[in-house]
Coordinates of C-alpha atoms (C1' of nucleotides) in Angstrom, one line a residue:
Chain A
X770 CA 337.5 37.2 288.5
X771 CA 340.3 39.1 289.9
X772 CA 342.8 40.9 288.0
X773 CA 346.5 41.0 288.3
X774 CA 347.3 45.3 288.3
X775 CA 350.3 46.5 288.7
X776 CA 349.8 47.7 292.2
X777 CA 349.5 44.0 293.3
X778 CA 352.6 43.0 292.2
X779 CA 354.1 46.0 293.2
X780 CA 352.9 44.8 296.8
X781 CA 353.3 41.2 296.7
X782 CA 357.2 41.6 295.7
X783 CA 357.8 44.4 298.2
X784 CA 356.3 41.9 300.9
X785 CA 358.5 39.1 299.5
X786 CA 361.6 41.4 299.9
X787 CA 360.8 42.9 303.6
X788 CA 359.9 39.8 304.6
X789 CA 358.3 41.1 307.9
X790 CA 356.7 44.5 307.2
X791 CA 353.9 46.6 308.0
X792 CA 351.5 48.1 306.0
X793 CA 353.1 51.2 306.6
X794 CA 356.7 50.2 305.6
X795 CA 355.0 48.5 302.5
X796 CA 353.9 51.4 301.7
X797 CA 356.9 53.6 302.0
X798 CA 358.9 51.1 300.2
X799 CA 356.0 50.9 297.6
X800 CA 356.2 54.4 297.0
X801 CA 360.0 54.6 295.9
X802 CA 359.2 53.0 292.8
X803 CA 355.5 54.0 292.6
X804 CA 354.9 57.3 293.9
X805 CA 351.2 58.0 293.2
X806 CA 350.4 54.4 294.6
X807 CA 347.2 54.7 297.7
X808 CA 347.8 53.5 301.1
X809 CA 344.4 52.5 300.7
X810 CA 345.9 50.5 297.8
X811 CA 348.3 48.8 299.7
X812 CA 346.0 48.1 302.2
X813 CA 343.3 46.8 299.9
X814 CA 345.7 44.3 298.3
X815 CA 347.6 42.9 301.7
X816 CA 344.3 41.7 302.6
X817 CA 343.5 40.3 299.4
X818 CA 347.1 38.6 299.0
X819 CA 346.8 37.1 302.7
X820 CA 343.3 35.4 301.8
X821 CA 344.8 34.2 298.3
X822 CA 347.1 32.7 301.0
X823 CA 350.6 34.6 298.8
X824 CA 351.2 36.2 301.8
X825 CA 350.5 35.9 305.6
X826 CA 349.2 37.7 308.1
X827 CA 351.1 38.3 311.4
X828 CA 348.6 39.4 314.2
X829 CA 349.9 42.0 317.0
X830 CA 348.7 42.4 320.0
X831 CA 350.7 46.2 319.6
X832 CA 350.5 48.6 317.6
X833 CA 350.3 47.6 314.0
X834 CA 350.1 44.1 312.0
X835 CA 352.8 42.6 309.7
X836 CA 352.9 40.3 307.2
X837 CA 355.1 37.7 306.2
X838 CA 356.6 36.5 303.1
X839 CA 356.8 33.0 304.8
X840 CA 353.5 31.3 304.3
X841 CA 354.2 28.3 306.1
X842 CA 352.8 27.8 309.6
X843 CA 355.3 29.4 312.2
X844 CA 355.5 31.2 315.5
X845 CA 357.1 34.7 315.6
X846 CA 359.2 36.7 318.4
X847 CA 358.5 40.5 318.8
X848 CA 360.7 42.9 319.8
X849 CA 358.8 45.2 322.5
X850 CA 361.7 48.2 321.6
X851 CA 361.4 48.5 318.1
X852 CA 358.6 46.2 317.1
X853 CA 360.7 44.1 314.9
X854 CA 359.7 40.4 314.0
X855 CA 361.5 37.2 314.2
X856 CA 360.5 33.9 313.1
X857 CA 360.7 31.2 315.7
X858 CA 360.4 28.3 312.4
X859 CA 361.5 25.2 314.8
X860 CA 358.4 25.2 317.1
X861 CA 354.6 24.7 316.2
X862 CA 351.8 23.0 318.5
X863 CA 349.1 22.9 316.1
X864 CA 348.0 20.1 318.7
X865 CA 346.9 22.8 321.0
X866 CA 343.8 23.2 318.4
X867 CA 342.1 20.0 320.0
X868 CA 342.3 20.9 323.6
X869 CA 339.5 19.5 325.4
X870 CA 337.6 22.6 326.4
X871 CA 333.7 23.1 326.1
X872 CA 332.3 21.3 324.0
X873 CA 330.0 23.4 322.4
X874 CA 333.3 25.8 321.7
X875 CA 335.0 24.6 318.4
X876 CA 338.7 26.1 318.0
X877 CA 339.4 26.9 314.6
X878 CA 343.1 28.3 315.1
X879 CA 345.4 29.6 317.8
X880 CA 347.9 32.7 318.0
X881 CA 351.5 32.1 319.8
X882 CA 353.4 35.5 319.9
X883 CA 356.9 35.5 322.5
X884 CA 357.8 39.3 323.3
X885 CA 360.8 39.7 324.2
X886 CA 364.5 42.2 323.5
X887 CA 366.3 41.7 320.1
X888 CA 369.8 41.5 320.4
X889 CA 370.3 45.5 318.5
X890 CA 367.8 46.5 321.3
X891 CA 369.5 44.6 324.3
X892 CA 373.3 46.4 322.7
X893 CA 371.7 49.8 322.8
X894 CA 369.9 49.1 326.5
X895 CA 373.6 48.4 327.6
X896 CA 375.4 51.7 326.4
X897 CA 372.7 53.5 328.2
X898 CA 374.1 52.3 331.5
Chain B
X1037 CA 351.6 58.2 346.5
X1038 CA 349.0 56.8 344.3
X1039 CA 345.6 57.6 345.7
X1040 CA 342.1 55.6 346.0
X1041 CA 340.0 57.8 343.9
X1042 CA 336.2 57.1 344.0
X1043 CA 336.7 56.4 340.1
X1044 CA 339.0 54.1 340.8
X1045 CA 337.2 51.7 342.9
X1046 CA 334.3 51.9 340.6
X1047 CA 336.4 50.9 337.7
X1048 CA 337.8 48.3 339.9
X1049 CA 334.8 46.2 340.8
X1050 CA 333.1 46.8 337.1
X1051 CA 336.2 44.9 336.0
X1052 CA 335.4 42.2 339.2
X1053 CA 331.9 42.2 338.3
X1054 CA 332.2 41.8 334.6
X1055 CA 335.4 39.1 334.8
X1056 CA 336.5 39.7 331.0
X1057 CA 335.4 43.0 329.3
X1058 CA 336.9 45.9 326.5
X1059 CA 337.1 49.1 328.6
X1060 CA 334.3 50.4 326.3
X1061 CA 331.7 47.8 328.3
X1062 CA 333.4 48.1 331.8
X1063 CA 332.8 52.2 330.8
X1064 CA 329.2 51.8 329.9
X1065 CA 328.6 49.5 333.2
X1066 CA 330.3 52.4 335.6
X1067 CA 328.2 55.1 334.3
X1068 CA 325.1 53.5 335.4
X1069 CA 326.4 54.2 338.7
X1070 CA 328.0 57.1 337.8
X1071 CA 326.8 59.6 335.1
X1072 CA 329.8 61.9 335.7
X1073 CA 332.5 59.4 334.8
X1074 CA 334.7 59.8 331.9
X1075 CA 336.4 57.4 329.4
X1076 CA 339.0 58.8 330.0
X1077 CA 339.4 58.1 333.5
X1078 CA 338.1 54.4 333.1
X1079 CA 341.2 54.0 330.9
X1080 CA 343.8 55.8 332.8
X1081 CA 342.5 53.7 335.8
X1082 CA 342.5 50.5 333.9
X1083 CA 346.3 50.9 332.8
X1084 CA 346.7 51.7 336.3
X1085 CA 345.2 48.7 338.0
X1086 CA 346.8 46.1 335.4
X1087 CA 350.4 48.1 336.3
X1088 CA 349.5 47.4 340.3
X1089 CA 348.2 43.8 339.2
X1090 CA 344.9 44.0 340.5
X1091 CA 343.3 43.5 337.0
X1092 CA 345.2 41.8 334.1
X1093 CA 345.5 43.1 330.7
X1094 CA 344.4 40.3 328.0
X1095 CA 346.1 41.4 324.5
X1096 CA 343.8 41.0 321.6
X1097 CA 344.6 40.6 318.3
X1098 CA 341.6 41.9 316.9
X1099 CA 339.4 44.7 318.5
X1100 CA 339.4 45.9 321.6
X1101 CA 341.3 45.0 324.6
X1102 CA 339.6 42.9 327.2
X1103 CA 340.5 42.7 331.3
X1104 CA 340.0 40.2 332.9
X1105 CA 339.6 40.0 337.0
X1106 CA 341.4 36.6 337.6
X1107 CA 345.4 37.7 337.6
X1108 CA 346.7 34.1 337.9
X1109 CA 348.5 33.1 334.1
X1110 CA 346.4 31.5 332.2
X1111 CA 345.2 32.0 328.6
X1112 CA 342.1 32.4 326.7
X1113 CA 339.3 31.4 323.8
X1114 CA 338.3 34.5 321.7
X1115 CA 334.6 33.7 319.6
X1116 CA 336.0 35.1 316.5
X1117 CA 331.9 35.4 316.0
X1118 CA 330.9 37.8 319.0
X1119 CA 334.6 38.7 320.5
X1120 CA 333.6 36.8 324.0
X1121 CA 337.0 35.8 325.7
X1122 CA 336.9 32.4 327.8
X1123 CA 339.2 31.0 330.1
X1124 CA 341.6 27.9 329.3
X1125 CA 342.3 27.2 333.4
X1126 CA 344.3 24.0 333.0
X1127 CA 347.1 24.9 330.2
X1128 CA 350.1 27.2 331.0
X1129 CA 352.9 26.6 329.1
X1130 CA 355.4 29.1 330.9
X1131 CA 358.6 26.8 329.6
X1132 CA 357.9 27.7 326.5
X1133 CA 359.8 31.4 327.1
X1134 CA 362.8 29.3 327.6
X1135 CA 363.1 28.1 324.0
X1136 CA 366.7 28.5 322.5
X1137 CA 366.2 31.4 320.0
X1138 CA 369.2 33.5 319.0
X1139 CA 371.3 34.0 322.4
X1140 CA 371.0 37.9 321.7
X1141 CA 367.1 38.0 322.0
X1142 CA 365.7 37.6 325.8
X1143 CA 362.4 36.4 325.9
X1144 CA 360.5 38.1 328.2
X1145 CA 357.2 36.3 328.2
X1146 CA 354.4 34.8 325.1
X1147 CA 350.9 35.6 324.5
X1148 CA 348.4 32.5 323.4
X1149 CA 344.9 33.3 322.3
X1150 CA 342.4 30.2 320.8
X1151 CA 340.4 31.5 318.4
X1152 CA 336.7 29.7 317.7
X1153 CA 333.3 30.3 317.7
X1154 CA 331.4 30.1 321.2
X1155 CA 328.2 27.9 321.9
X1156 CA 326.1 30.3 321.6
X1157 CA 327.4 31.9 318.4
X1158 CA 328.1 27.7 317.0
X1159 CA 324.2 27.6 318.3
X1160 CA 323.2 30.8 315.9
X1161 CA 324.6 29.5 312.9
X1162 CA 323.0 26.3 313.2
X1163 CA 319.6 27.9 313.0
X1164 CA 320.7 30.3 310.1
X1165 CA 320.2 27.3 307.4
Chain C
dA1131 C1' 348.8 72.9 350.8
dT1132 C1' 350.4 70.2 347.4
dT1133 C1' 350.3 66.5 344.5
dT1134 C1' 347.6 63.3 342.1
dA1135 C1' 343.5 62.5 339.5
dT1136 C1' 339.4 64.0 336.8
dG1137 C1' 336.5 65.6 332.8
dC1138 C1' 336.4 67.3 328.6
dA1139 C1' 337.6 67.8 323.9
dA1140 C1' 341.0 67.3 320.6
dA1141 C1' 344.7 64.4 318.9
dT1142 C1' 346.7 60.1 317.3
dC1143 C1' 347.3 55.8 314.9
dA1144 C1' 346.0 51.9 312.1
dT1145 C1' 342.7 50.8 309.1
dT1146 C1' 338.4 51.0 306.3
dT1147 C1' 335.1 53.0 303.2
dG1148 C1' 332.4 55.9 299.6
dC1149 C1' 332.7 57.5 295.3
dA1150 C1' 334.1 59.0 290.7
dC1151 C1' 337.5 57.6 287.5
dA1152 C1' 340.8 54.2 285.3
dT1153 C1' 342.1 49.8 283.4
dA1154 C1' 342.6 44.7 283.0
dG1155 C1' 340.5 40.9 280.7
Chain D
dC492 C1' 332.5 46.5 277.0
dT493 C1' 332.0 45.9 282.0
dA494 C1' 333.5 44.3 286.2
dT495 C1' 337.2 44.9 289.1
dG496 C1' 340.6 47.9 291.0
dT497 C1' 342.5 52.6 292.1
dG498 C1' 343.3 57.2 294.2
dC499 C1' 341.7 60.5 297.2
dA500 C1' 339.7 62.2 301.2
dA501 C1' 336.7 61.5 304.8
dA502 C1' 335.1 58.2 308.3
dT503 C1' 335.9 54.8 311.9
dG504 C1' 337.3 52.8 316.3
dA505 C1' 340.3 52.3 320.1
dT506 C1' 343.1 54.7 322.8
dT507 C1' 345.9 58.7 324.5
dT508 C1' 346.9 63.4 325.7
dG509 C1' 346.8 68.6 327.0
dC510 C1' 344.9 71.4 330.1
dA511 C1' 342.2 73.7 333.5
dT512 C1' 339.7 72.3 337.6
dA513 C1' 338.7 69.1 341.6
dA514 C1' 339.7 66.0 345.3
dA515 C1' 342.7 63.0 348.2
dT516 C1' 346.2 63.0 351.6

DNA sequence: ATTTATGCAAATCATTTGCACATAG
DNA sequence: CTATGTGCAAATGATTTGCATAAAT
């Protein structure tokens, strides 16, 4: 049976208020509160929070993975400046899972990730100049 | 000037030869050819080649990166069992980086990866019962 | 000759794991 | 009580980097 510590919920309502977070800023933000808490802690519980389905997990092709306090399904926009996630909640093909492709190749799920400039990093890129 | 290093044209037709591999495998192909060779240098010319677009770069979201000989756009299947990547030919959907999103953020370009399990790994399981 | 590239080992970054101790149920 | 979870430090895996030497132009 698993067991609902005080580190969990410690995680689970940091997620909830970041939104779109790494383990590493879940962790920092985790530690303001609860300063002996483990990384390995944090870690230990995204993982078991995203299979509970309480949270998601955001794959990245770069550099670290997020999760999202949005469990529904969605696509997300990443900034490649900072890194920072968007939610892109208008648009999902989940009828790309049953594209006709070899059929002894079963598709169980499919990533969509747009990369692209935030508006904060497209300001900055202009007072460079 | 970049120069055409030896290493370099090794590293070039490994990637040729092997269509979709993680530098680790194109690395352990090369030195079979050539002892001396370091990772090192199979990475640096890796990043190299994809910047020229002689090779493409397939993000992964899990693992290793792959790259992949054929440079046209197109995306791929990743066998969540083995890693394998395959090639989905028919489907680009380049319009898609054209989606109204907030007018600040530029979107520069979107990654798509099927996951699923392969034939052969579909083929494994079956005899596993 | 001079710049670019290589080989090596060490560094980095995100994440995972082993293990003795703590705690929720 | 006892199974599940925690904290710590060490291990892992992919990739990058610093630096002295080698090779391409």
């Amino acid at each position: 049976m698993q067991r609902n510590t005080h580190q969990r919920q410690v995680v689970l309502s940091a997620v909830q208020r970041l939104c779109h977070a790494t383990a590493d800023e879940i962790y920092h933000h985790v530690i303001l509160s609860h300063p002996n808490i483990s990384k390995a802690t944090v870690y230990r519980n995204l993982s078991l929070l995203s299979e509970n389905g309480q949270i998601a997990h955001i794959d990245s092709t770069s550099g670290a993975d997020y999760f999202d306090c949005t469990t529904s399904p969605h696509y997300h926009l990443q900034c490649t400046e900072c890194g920072k996630i968007f939610d892109v909640p208008f648009l999902y093909l989940g009828e790309l899972n049953h594209i006709p492709v070899d059929p002894g190749f079963t598709i169980t799920g499919h990533t969509v990730i747009f990369k692209g400039v935030c508006a904060l990093c497209n300001q900055k890129k202009g007072k460079e100049k």
